[in-house]
């Protein structure tokens, strides 16, 4: 069957001609790593769920995480990522007014009345709770307490003071990041670390492995199972900041090359190997309906200049396999890239590596804000 490409989108793929694009869309996509994420062993993935998931209030330390600061934005982004998921009644609300920094005993009180996010100052006396004061190996920790009826009434997410320069220096950008806060919030709503999962589920990517910018298909499936709500028909393609080949976690910005040069013949080379670069990417359909088999969806990996010109260098473009609802897919491979217009490249500018799922926007989905993962790279002329 011939797949369709809306004509408007044909002009959005820089560096890829119409003939080449047509050839890509005529290919049979690779399904080696395509897996549906359904009917997992939910009990092994997590338990002790929130007793009050609808508009669950979290008190945020106004002294360290005001809403209009970069540190505060990191928390807001993590909460927004959870709240936007369709088919889940879990929704966090944020209270900052009047919420000042707490000492360790107030972070973990005998009779909690609220869930809390704050730093814990380990130079102060600490309660004998939440593995304190003995275990201080964490950077951030979620402590579920005030439990009743097999669930959790309140929780505390504490960031250790000595792990973040921001605790004592408000100008520092060393503060808890969205992916770490998202991981701890997932602990709070019930999920546990991957090693404790059923063996059949360990192939799935999850915020439980850390360093995930957006919730995975598994995470969304878990929310819908444990906090079910009406789910409108939709698709949502999401770029992953993790891969999980052979059940091994790898972070996008660590796994992919971060320095390149264009050699004398115009070929892009990896500075670490002096050879053709190898790339890795993963993505999800976190929606509630399958992908559109009759429409050609495209993924791209490319370099992009970080300026108003936003010049791009295409590295790899391929057709997306039709993704069932709640599924994940991955790709890995070495590419040979000849840059025919190398003289037009400004090597003095800053560049980034970009992976973009549904790059042409041909596939219908609810949002495109989560379609892209980036990392800063170095690009040199002739050598590294």
Coordinates of N, CA, C and O in Angstrom, one line a residue, residues 76-250:
X76 N 8.2 22.7 38.3 CA 6.9 22.9 37.5 C 6.8 22.0 36.3 O 5.8 21.5 36.0
X77 N 8.0 21.9 35.6 CA 8.0 21.1 34.4 C 7.7 19.6 34.7 O 7.0 18.9 34.0
X78 N 8.3 19.1 35.8 CA 8.0 17.7 36.2 C 6.6 17.5 36.5 O 6.0 16.5 36.1
X79 N 6.0 18.4 37.3 CA 4.6 18.3 37.7 C 3.7 18.4 36.4 O 2.7 17.6 36.3
X80 N 4.0 19.3 35.5 CA 3.2 19.5 34.3 C 3.2 18.2 33.5 O 2.2 17.8 32.8
X81 N 4.4 17.5 33.4 CA 4.5 16.3 32.6 C 3.6 15.2 33.1 O 3.0 14.5 32.4
X82 N 3.4 15.1 34.4 CA 2.5 14.1 35.0 C 1.0 14.6 34.8 O 0.2 13.8 34.4
X83 N 0.8 15.8 35.1 CA -0.6 16.3 35.0 C -1.2 16.3 33.6 O -2.4 16.2 33.5
X84 N -0.4 16.3 32.6 CA -0.9 16.4 31.2 C -1.3 15.1 30.7 O -2.0 15.0 29.6
X85 N -1.0 14.0 31.4 CA -1.3 12.6 30.8 C -2.8 12.3 30.8 O -3.4 12.4 31.8
X86 N -3.2 12.0 29.6 CA -4.6 11.6 29.4 C -4.9 10.2 30.0 O -4.0 9.3 30.0
X87 N -6.1 10.0 30.6 CA -6.4 8.7 31.1 C -6.0 8.4 32.5 O -6.1 7.3 33.0
X88 N -5.5 9.5 33.2 CA -5.1 9.4 34.6 C -5.7 10.5 35.4 O -5.7 11.6 35.0
X89 N -6.3 10.1 36.6 CA -6.9 11.1 37.4 C -5.8 11.8 38.3 O -6.2 12.8 39.0
X90 N -4.6 11.3 38.4 CA -3.6 11.9 39.2 C -3.3 13.3 38.7 O -3.0 13.5 37.6
X91 N -3.4 14.2 39.7 CA -3.1 15.6 39.3 C -2.5 16.3 40.6 O -3.1 16.3 41.6
X92 N -1.3 16.9 40.4 CA -0.6 17.6 41.5 C -1.0 19.1 41.4 O -0.9 19.7 40.4
X93 N -1.2 19.6 42.6 CA -1.3 21.1 42.7 C -0.1 21.6 43.5 O 0.4 20.8 44.3
X94 N 0.2 22.8 43.4 CA 1.4 23.4 44.0 C 1.1 24.5 44.9 O 0.4 25.4 44.5
X95 N 1.6 24.5 46.1 CA 1.4 25.6 47.1 C 2.8 26.1 47.4 O 3.7 25.4 47.9
X96 N 3.0 27.4 47.2 CA 4.2 28.1 47.6 C 4.0 29.2 48.6 O 4.9 29.5 49.4
X97 N 2.8 29.8 48.5 CA 2.5 30.9 49.4 C 2.7 30.5 50.9 O 2.0 29.6 51.3
X98 N 3.5 31.2 51.6 CA 3.7 30.9 53.0 C 4.5 29.7 53.3 O 4.7 29.3 54.5
X99 N 5.1 29.0 52.3 CA 5.8 27.8 52.5 C 7.3 28.1 52.6 O 8.0 28.2 51.5
X100 N 7.8 28.3 53.8 CA 9.2 28.6 53.9 C 10.1 27.3 54.1 O 9.5 26.3 54.3
X101 N 11.4 27.5 54.1 CA 12.3 26.4 54.2 C 12.1 25.7 55.5 O 11.9 26.3 56.6
X102 N 12.1 24.4 55.5 CA 11.9 23.6 56.7 C 13.1 22.9 57.2 O 14.0 22.5 56.4
X103 N 13.2 22.7 58.5 CA 14.3 22.0 59.1 C 14.0 20.5 58.9 O 12.9 20.1 58.6
X104 N 15.0 19.6 59.1 CA 14.7 18.2 58.9 C 13.6 17.6 59.6 O 12.8 16.7 59.1
X105 N 13.3 18.0 60.9 CA 12.2 17.4 61.6 C 10.9 17.9 61.1 O 9.9 17.1 61.2
X106 N 10.8 19.1 60.5 CA 9.6 19.5 59.9 C 9.4 18.9 58.5 O 8.2 18.8 58.0
X107 N 10.5 18.5 57.9 CA 10.3 17.8 56.6 C 9.7 16.4 56.8 O 9.0 15.9 55.9
X108 N 10.0 15.8 57.9 CA 9.5 14.5 58.2 C 8.8 14.5 59.6 O 9.3 14.0 60.5
X109 N 7.7 15.2 59.7 CA 7.0 15.3 61.0 C 6.4 14.1 61.5 O 6.1 13.1 60.7
X110 N 6.1 14.0 62.7 CA 5.4 12.9 63.3 C 4.0 12.8 62.8 O 3.4 11.7 62.6
X111 N 3.3 13.9 62.6 CA 2.0 13.9 62.1 C 1.9 14.8 60.8 O 1.5 16.0 60.9
X112 N 2.3 14.3 59.7 CA 2.3 15.1 58.4 C 0.9 15.6 58.0 O -0.1 14.9 58.2
X113 N 0.8 16.8 57.5 CA -0.4 17.3 57.0 C -0.3 17.7 55.6 O -1.3 18.2 55.0
X114 N 0.8 17.6 55.0 CA 1.0 18.0 53.6 C 2.2 17.2 53.0 O 3.1 16.7 53.7
X115 N 2.2 17.1 51.6 CA 3.3 16.6 50.9 C 4.3 17.8 50.7 O 3.8 18.9 50.5
X116 N 5.6 17.5 50.6 CA 6.6 18.6 50.7 C 7.7 18.3 49.7 O 8.1 17.2 49.5
X117 N 8.2 19.4 49.1 CA 9.4 19.4 48.3 C 10.4 20.5 48.8 O 10.0 21.6 48.8
X118 N 11.6 20.1 49.2 CA 12.5 21.0 49.8 C 13.9 20.4 49.9 O 14.0 19.2 49.7
X119 N 14.9 21.2 50.2 CA 16.2 20.7 50.6 C 16.2 20.2 52.0 O 15.5 20.7 52.8
X120 N 17.0 19.2 52.3 CA 17.3 18.8 53.6 C 18.7 19.2 54.0 O 19.7 18.8 53.3
X121 N 18.9 20.0 55.0 CA 20.2 20.5 55.4 C 20.8 19.4 56.3 O 20.4 19.3 57.5
X122 N 21.8 18.6 55.8 CA 22.3 17.5 56.6 C 23.3 18.0 57.7 O 23.8 17.1 58.5
X123 N 23.5 19.3 57.8 CA 24.4 19.8 58.9 C 23.6 19.9 60.2 O 24.1 20.1 61.2
X124 N 22.2 19.8 60.0 CA 21.4 20.0 61.2 C 21.0 18.6 61.8 O 21.1 17.6 61.1
X125 N 20.5 18.6 63.0 CA 20.0 17.3 63.6 C 18.9 16.8 62.7 O 18.1 17.6 62.2
X126 N 18.8 15.5 62.6 CA 17.9 14.9 61.8 C 17.0 13.8 62.5 O 17.5 13.2 63.5
X127 N 15.8 13.6 62.1 CA 15.0 12.6 62.7 C 15.4 11.2 62.4 O 16.2 11.0 61.4
X128 N 15.0 10.2 63.1 CA 15.2 8.8 62.8 C 14.1 8.3 62.0 O 13.2 7.6 62.5
X129 N 14.1 8.6 60.7 CA 13.0 8.3 59.8 C 13.5 8.4 58.4 O 14.5 9.1 58.1
X130 N 12.8 7.7 57.5 CA 13.2 7.8 56.0 C 14.6 7.4 55.8 O 15.3 8.0 55.0
X131 N 15.1 6.4 56.5 CA 16.6 6.0 56.4 C 17.5 7.1 57.0 O 18.7 6.9 56.8
X132 N 17.0 8.1 57.6 CA 17.8 9.1 58.2 C 18.1 8.7 59.7 O 17.2 8.0 60.2
X133 N 19.2 9.2 60.2 CA 20.3 9.9 59.7 C 21.4 9.0 59.1 O 22.4 9.5 58.6
X134 N 21.2 7.7 59.1 CA 22.3 6.8 58.8 C 22.6 6.8 57.3 O 23.8 6.8 56.9
X135 N 21.6 6.7 56.4 CA 21.9 6.6 55.0 C 21.8 8.0 54.3 O 20.7 8.5 54.1
X136 N 22.9 8.5 54.0 CA 23.0 9.8 53.3 C 23.6 9.8 51.9 O 24.2 10.7 51.4
X137 N 23.4 8.6 51.3 CA 24.1 8.4 50.0 C 23.3 9.0 48.8 O 23.7 9.0 47.7
X138 N 22.1 9.5 49.1 CA 21.2 10.0 48.1 C 21.5 11.4 47.7 O 22.1 12.2 48.4
X139 N 21.1 11.7 46.4 CA 21.0 13.1 46.0 C 19.6 13.7 46.3 O 19.5 14.8 46.8
X140 N 18.6 12.9 45.9 CA 17.2 13.2 46.2 C 16.6 11.9 46.6 O 16.9 10.8 46.2
X141 N 15.6 12.1 47.5 CA 14.9 10.9 48.0 C 13.4 11.2 48.2 O 13.1 12.3 48.7
X142 N 12.6 10.3 47.9 CA 11.1 10.4 48.2 C 10.8 9.5 49.4 O 11.2 8.3 49.4
X143 N 10.2 10.1 50.3 CA 9.8 9.4 51.6 C 8.3 9.4 51.7 O 7.7 10.4 51.8
X144 N 7.7 8.2 51.6 CA 6.3 8.1 51.7 C 5.9 7.8 53.2 O 6.5 6.9 53.8
X145 N 5.0 8.6 53.8 CA 4.7 8.4 55.2 C 3.2 8.8 55.4 O 2.5 9.0 54.4
X146 N 2.8 8.7 56.6 CA 1.4 8.9 56.9 C 0.5 8.0 56.1 O -0.4 8.5 55.4
X147 N 0.8 6.7 56.1 CA 0.1 5.8 55.3 C -1.1 5.2 56.0 O -1.1 5.0 57.2
X148 N -2.1 5.0 55.2 CA -3.3 4.4 55.7 C -4.0 3.6 54.6 O -4.0 3.9 53.5
X149 N -4.7 2.5 55.0 CA -5.5 1.7 54.1 C -4.6 1.2 53.0 O -5.1 1.0 51.9
X150 N -3.3 0.9 53.2 CA -2.5 0.4 52.1 C -2.0 1.4 51.1 O -1.3 1.1 50.2
X151 N -2.3 2.7 51.4 CA -1.9 3.8 50.5 C -1.1 4.8 51.2 O -0.7 4.7 52.3
X152 N -0.7 5.9 50.4 CA 0.1 7.0 50.9 C -0.8 8.2 51.0 O -1.4 8.6 50.0
X153 N -0.8 8.8 52.2 CA -1.5 10.1 52.4 C -0.6 11.3 52.0 O -1.1 12.3 51.4
X154 N 0.6 11.2 52.4 CA 1.6 12.3 52.2 C 2.9 11.8 51.9 O 3.3 10.6 52.3
X155 N 3.8 12.6 51.3 CA 5.2 12.2 51.0 C 6.1 13.5 51.1 O 5.6 14.6 51.1
X156 N 7.3 13.2 51.3 CA 8.4 14.3 51.2 C 9.4 13.9 50.2 O 9.9 12.8 50.1
X157 N 9.7 14.9 49.3 CA 10.8 14.7 48.4 C 11.9 15.7 48.9 O 11.7 16.9 49.0
X158 N 13.0 15.1 49.3 CA 14.1 16.0 49.9 C 15.3 15.9 49.0 O 15.7 14.8 48.5
X159 N 15.9 17.0 48.7 CA 17.2 17.1 48.0 C 18.3 17.4 49.0 O 18.2 18.3 49.8
X160 N 19.3 16.6 48.9 CA 20.4 16.8 50.0 C 21.2 18.0 49.7 O 21.7 18.3 48.6
X161 N 21.4 18.8 50.8 CA 22.0 20.1 50.7 C 23.4 20.1 50.1 O 23.8 21.0 49.4
X162 N 24.2 19.0 50.4 CA 25.6 19.0 50.0 C 25.7 18.5 48.5 O 26.8 18.6 48.0
X163 N 24.6 18.1 47.9 CA 24.7 17.7 46.5 C 24.4 18.8 45.5 O 24.6 18.6 44.3
X164 N 23.9 19.9 46.0 CA 23.5 20.9 45.1 C 24.0 22.3 45.6 O 23.7 22.8 46.7
X165 N 24.9 22.9 44.7 CA 25.4 24.2 45.0 C 24.3 25.3 45.2 O 24.5 26.3 45.9
X166 N 23.2 25.1 44.6 CA 22.1 26.0 44.7 C 21.5 26.2 46.1 O 21.0 27.2 46.5
X167 N 21.7 25.2 47.0 CA 21.2 25.2 48.3 C 21.8 26.5 49.1 O 21.0 27.2 49.8
X168 N 23.0 26.7 48.9 CA 23.7 27.8 49.6 C 23.9 29.0 48.7 O 24.2 30.1 49.2
X169 N 23.8 28.9 47.4 CA 24.1 29.9 46.5 C 22.9 30.0 45.5 O 22.8 29.2 44.5
X170 N 22.0 31.0 45.7 CA 20.8 31.0 44.8 C 21.1 31.4 43.4 O 20.2 31.2 42.5
X171 N 22.3 31.8 43.1 CA 22.7 32.1 41.7 C 23.2 30.8 40.9 O 23.4 30.9 39.7
X172 N 23.4 29.8 41.7 CA 24.0 28.6 41.1 C 22.9 27.8 40.2 O 21.7 27.8 40.6
X173 N 23.4 27.2 39.1 CA 22.4 26.4 38.3 C 22.5 25.0 38.6 O 22.0 24.1 37.9
X174 N 23.2 24.7 39.8 CA 23.3 23.3 40.2 C 22.1 23.0 41.2 O 22.3 23.0 42.4
X175 N 21.0 22.8 40.6 CA 19.8 22.5 41.4 C 19.1 21.2 40.9 O 19.4 20.8 39.8
X176 N 18.1 20.7 41.6 CA 17.4 19.5 41.1 C 16.8 19.8 39.7 O 16.1 20.8 39.5
X177 N 17.0 18.9 38.8 CA 16.5 19.0 37.4 C 15.2 18.3 37.2 O 14.9 17.4 38.0
X178 N 14.5 18.6 36.2 CA 13.2 18.1 35.9 C 13.2 16.5 35.9 O 12.3 15.9 36.5
X179 N 14.2 15.9 35.3 CA 14.2 14.5 35.2 C 14.3 13.8 36.5 O 13.7 12.8 36.8
X180 N 15.1 14.4 37.4 CA 15.3 13.9 38.7 C 14.1 14.0 39.6 O 13.7 13.1 40.3
X181 N 13.4 15.2 39.5 CA 12.2 15.4 40.2 C 11.1 14.5 39.7 O 10.3 14.0 40.5
X182 N 11.0 14.3 38.4 CA 10.0 13.4 37.8 C 10.2 12.0 38.4 O 9.2 11.3 38.7
X183 N 11.4 11.6 38.5 CA 11.7 10.3 39.1 C 11.2 10.1 40.5 O 10.6 9.1 40.9
X184 N 11.5 11.2 41.3 CA 11.0 11.1 42.7 C 9.5 11.2 42.9 O 8.9 10.6 43.7
X185 N 8.9 12.0 42.0 CA 7.4 12.1 42.0 C 6.8 10.7 41.6 O 5.8 10.3 42.2
X186 N 7.5 10.0 40.7 CA 7.0 8.7 40.4 C 7.1 7.7 41.6 O 6.2 6.9 41.8
X187 N 8.2 7.8 42.3 CA 8.3 7.1 43.6 C 7.1 7.4 44.5 O 6.4 6.5 45.1
X188 N 6.8 8.7 44.6 CA 5.7 9.1 45.4 C 4.3 8.5 45.0 O 3.5 8.2 45.8
X189 N 4.1 8.5 43.7 CA 2.8 7.9 43.2 C 2.9 6.4 43.1 O 1.9 5.8 42.6
X190 N 4.0 5.8 43.5 CA 4.0 4.3 43.6 C 5.0 3.5 43.0 O 5.2 2.3 43.3
X191 N 5.8 4.0 42.0 CA 6.7 3.2 41.2 C 8.0 2.9 42.0 O 8.4 3.7 42.9
X192 N 8.6 1.7 41.7 CA 9.8 1.3 42.3 C 10.9 1.1 41.3 O 10.6 1.0 40.1
X193 N 12.1 0.9 41.7 CA 13.2 0.8 40.7 C 13.2 -0.5 39.9 O 12.7 -1.5 40.3
X194 N 13.7 -0.4 38.7 CA 13.7 -1.4 37.7 C 14.2 -2.8 38.2 O 13.6 -3.8 37.8
X195 N 15.3 -2.9 39.0 CA 15.7 -4.2 39.4 C 14.7 -5.0 40.1 O 14.8 -6.3 40.2
X196 N 13.7 -4.4 40.7 CA 12.7 -5.1 41.4 C 11.5 -5.5 40.5 O 10.5 -6.1 41.0
X197 N 11.5 -5.2 39.3 CA 10.4 -5.5 38.4 C 10.5 -7.0 37.9 O 11.5 -7.6 38.1
X198 N 9.3 -7.4 37.4 CA 9.2 -8.7 36.7 C 10.2 -8.7 35.6 O 10.4 -7.7 34.9
X199 N 10.9 -9.9 35.4 CA 11.9 -10.0 34.3 C 11.4 -9.6 33.0 O 12.1 -9.0 32.2
X200 N 10.2 -9.9 32.7 CA 9.6 -9.6 31.3 C 9.4 -8.1 31.1 O 9.3 -7.7 29.9
X201 N 9.4 -7.3 32.1 CA 9.2 -5.9 32.0 C 10.4 -5.0 32.0 O 10.4 -3.8 31.8
X202 N 11.6 -5.7 32.2 CA 12.8 -4.9 32.3 C 13.3 -4.3 31.0 O 14.3 -3.5 31.0
X203 N 12.7 -4.7 29.9 CA 13.1 -4.1 28.6 C 12.5 -2.8 28.4 O 12.9 -2.0 27.4
X204 N 11.6 -2.4 29.2 CA 10.9 -1.1 29.0 C 11.6 0.1 29.6 O 12.2 0.0 30.6
X205 N 11.6 1.2 28.9 CA 12.2 2.4 29.3 C 11.2 3.1 30.3 O 10.0 3.1 30.1
X206 N 11.8 3.7 31.4 CA 10.9 4.3 32.4 C 11.7 5.4 33.2 O 12.9 5.4 33.2
X207 N 10.9 6.3 33.7 CA 11.6 7.3 34.6 C 12.2 6.6 35.8 O 13.1 7.2 36.5
X208 N 11.9 5.4 36.1 CA 12.5 4.7 37.2 C 13.9 4.4 36.9 O 14.7 4.0 37.9
X209 N 14.4 4.5 35.7 CA 15.8 4.4 35.4 C 16.5 5.7 35.6 O 17.7 5.8 35.4
X210 N 15.8 6.8 35.8 CA 16.3 8.1 35.9 C 16.6 8.8 34.6 O 16.6 8.1 33.6
X211 N 16.9 10.1 34.6 CA 17.4 10.8 33.4 C 16.4 10.8 32.2 O 16.8 11.0 31.1
X212 N 15.1 10.6 32.5 CA 14.1 10.6 31.5 C 13.3 12.0 31.5 O 12.8 12.3 32.5
X213 N 13.4 12.7 30.4 CA 12.8 14.1 30.4 C 11.3 14.0 30.3 O 10.6 14.9 30.8
X214 N 10.7 13.0 29.6 CA 9.3 12.9 29.5 C 8.9 11.5 29.9 O 9.7 10.5 29.7
X215 N 7.7 11.3 30.4 CA 7.2 10.0 30.8 C 7.2 9.0 29.6 O 6.8 9.4 28.5
X216 N 7.5 7.8 29.9 CA 7.6 6.8 28.8 C 6.2 6.1 28.7 O 5.3 6.4 29.4
X217 N 6.1 5.3 27.7 CA 4.8 4.5 27.5 C 4.5 3.6 28.7 O 3.4 3.5 29.1
X218 N 5.6 3.1 29.3 CA 5.4 2.3 30.5 C 4.9 3.1 31.7 O 4.0 2.7 32.4
X219 N 5.5 4.3 31.8 CA 5.0 5.2 32.9 C 3.6 5.6 32.8 O 2.8 5.6 33.7
X220 N 3.2 5.9 31.5 CA 1.8 6.4 31.3 C 0.9 5.2 31.5 O -0.2 5.3 32.0
X221 N 1.3 4.0 31.0 CA 0.5 2.8 31.2 C 0.3 2.5 32.7 O -0.9 2.2 33.2
X222 N 1.3 2.7 33.5 CA 1.2 2.6 35.0 C 0.2 3.6 35.6 O -0.6 3.2 36.4
X223 N 0.3 4.8 35.2 CA -0.7 5.8 35.7 C -2.1 5.5 35.3 O -3.0 5.6 36.1
X224 N -2.3 5.0 34.1 CA -3.7 4.7 33.6 C -4.2 3.5 34.4 O -5.5 3.4 34.6
X225 N -3.4 2.6 34.7 CA -3.8 1.4 35.4 C -4.2 1.7 36.9 O -5.2 1.2 37.4
X226 N -3.3 2.5 37.5 CA -3.5 2.7 39.0 C -4.3 3.9 39.3 O -4.8 4.0 40.4
X227 N -4.4 4.9 38.4 CA -5.2 6.1 38.6 C -6.2 6.3 37.4 O -6.1 7.3 36.7
X228 N -7.0 5.3 37.1 CA -7.8 5.4 35.8 C -8.7 6.5 35.7 O -9.4 6.9 36.7
X229 N -8.9 7.1 34.5 CA -9.8 8.1 34.3 C -10.2 8.0 32.8 O -9.6 7.2 32.0
X230 N -11.2 8.7 32.4 CA -11.6 8.7 31.0 C -10.5 9.1 30.1 O -9.8 10.0 30.3
X231 N -10.3 8.3 29.0 CA -9.2 8.5 28.1 C -9.7 8.8 26.7 O -10.2 8.0 26.0
X232 N -9.6 10.1 26.3 CA -10.0 10.4 24.9 C -9.1 9.7 23.9 O -7.9 9.5 24.2
X233 N -9.6 9.4 22.7 CA -8.8 8.9 21.6 C -7.7 9.9 21.2 O -8.0 11.0 20.9
X234 N -6.4 9.4 21.3 CA -5.4 10.3 20.9 C -4.1 9.5 20.7 O -4.0 8.4 21.1
X235 N -3.1 10.2 20.0 CA -1.8 9.7 19.9 C -0.9 10.7 20.4 O -1.1 11.9 20.4
X236 N 0.3 10.3 20.9 CA 1.3 11.3 21.3 C 2.7 10.6 21.1 O 3.0 9.7 21.8
X237 N 3.4 11.2 20.2 CA 4.8 10.7 19.9 C 5.8 11.4 20.8 O 5.8 12.7 20.8
X238 N 6.6 10.7 21.5 CA 7.5 11.3 22.5 C 8.9 10.9 22.2 O 9.2 9.7 22.1
X239 N 9.9 11.8 22.2 CA 11.3 11.5 22.1 C 11.8 11.2 23.4 O 11.5 11.8 24.4
X240 N 12.6 10.1 23.5 CA 13.1 9.6 24.7 C 14.6 10.1 25.0 O 15.4 10.1 24.0
X241 N 14.9 10.5 26.2 CA 16.3 10.9 26.5 C 17.1 9.7 27.0 O 18.2 9.8 27.4
X242 N 16.4 8.5 27.0 CA 17.1 7.2 27.3 C 16.9 6.2 26.2 O 15.9 6.3 25.4
X243 N 17.8 5.3 26.1 CA 17.6 4.1 25.3 C 17.8 2.9 26.3 O 18.3 3.1 27.4
X244 N 17.3 1.7 25.8 CA 17.4 0.6 26.7 C 17.5 -0.7 25.7 O 16.6 -1.5 25.5
X245 N 18.7 -0.8 25.2 CA 19.1 -1.9 24.3 C 19.6 -3.0 25.3 O 20.4 -2.8 26.1
X246 N 19.1 -4.2 25.1 CA 19.5 -5.4 25.9 C 19.3 -5.1 27.4 O 20.2 -5.5 28.2
X247 N 18.2 -4.4 27.7 CA 17.9 -4.0 29.1 C 19.0 -3.2 29.8 O 19.1 -3.1 31.0
X248 N 19.8 -2.5 29.0 CA 20.8 -1.6 29.5 C 20.5 -0.2 29.3 O 20.3 0.3 28.1
X249 N 20.4 0.6 30.3 CA 20.1 2.0 30.2 C 21.3 2.8 29.6 O 22.4 2.6 30.0
X250 N 21.0 3.7 28.7 CA 22.0 4.7 28.3 C 21.3 6.0 28.1 O 20.2 6.1 27.6

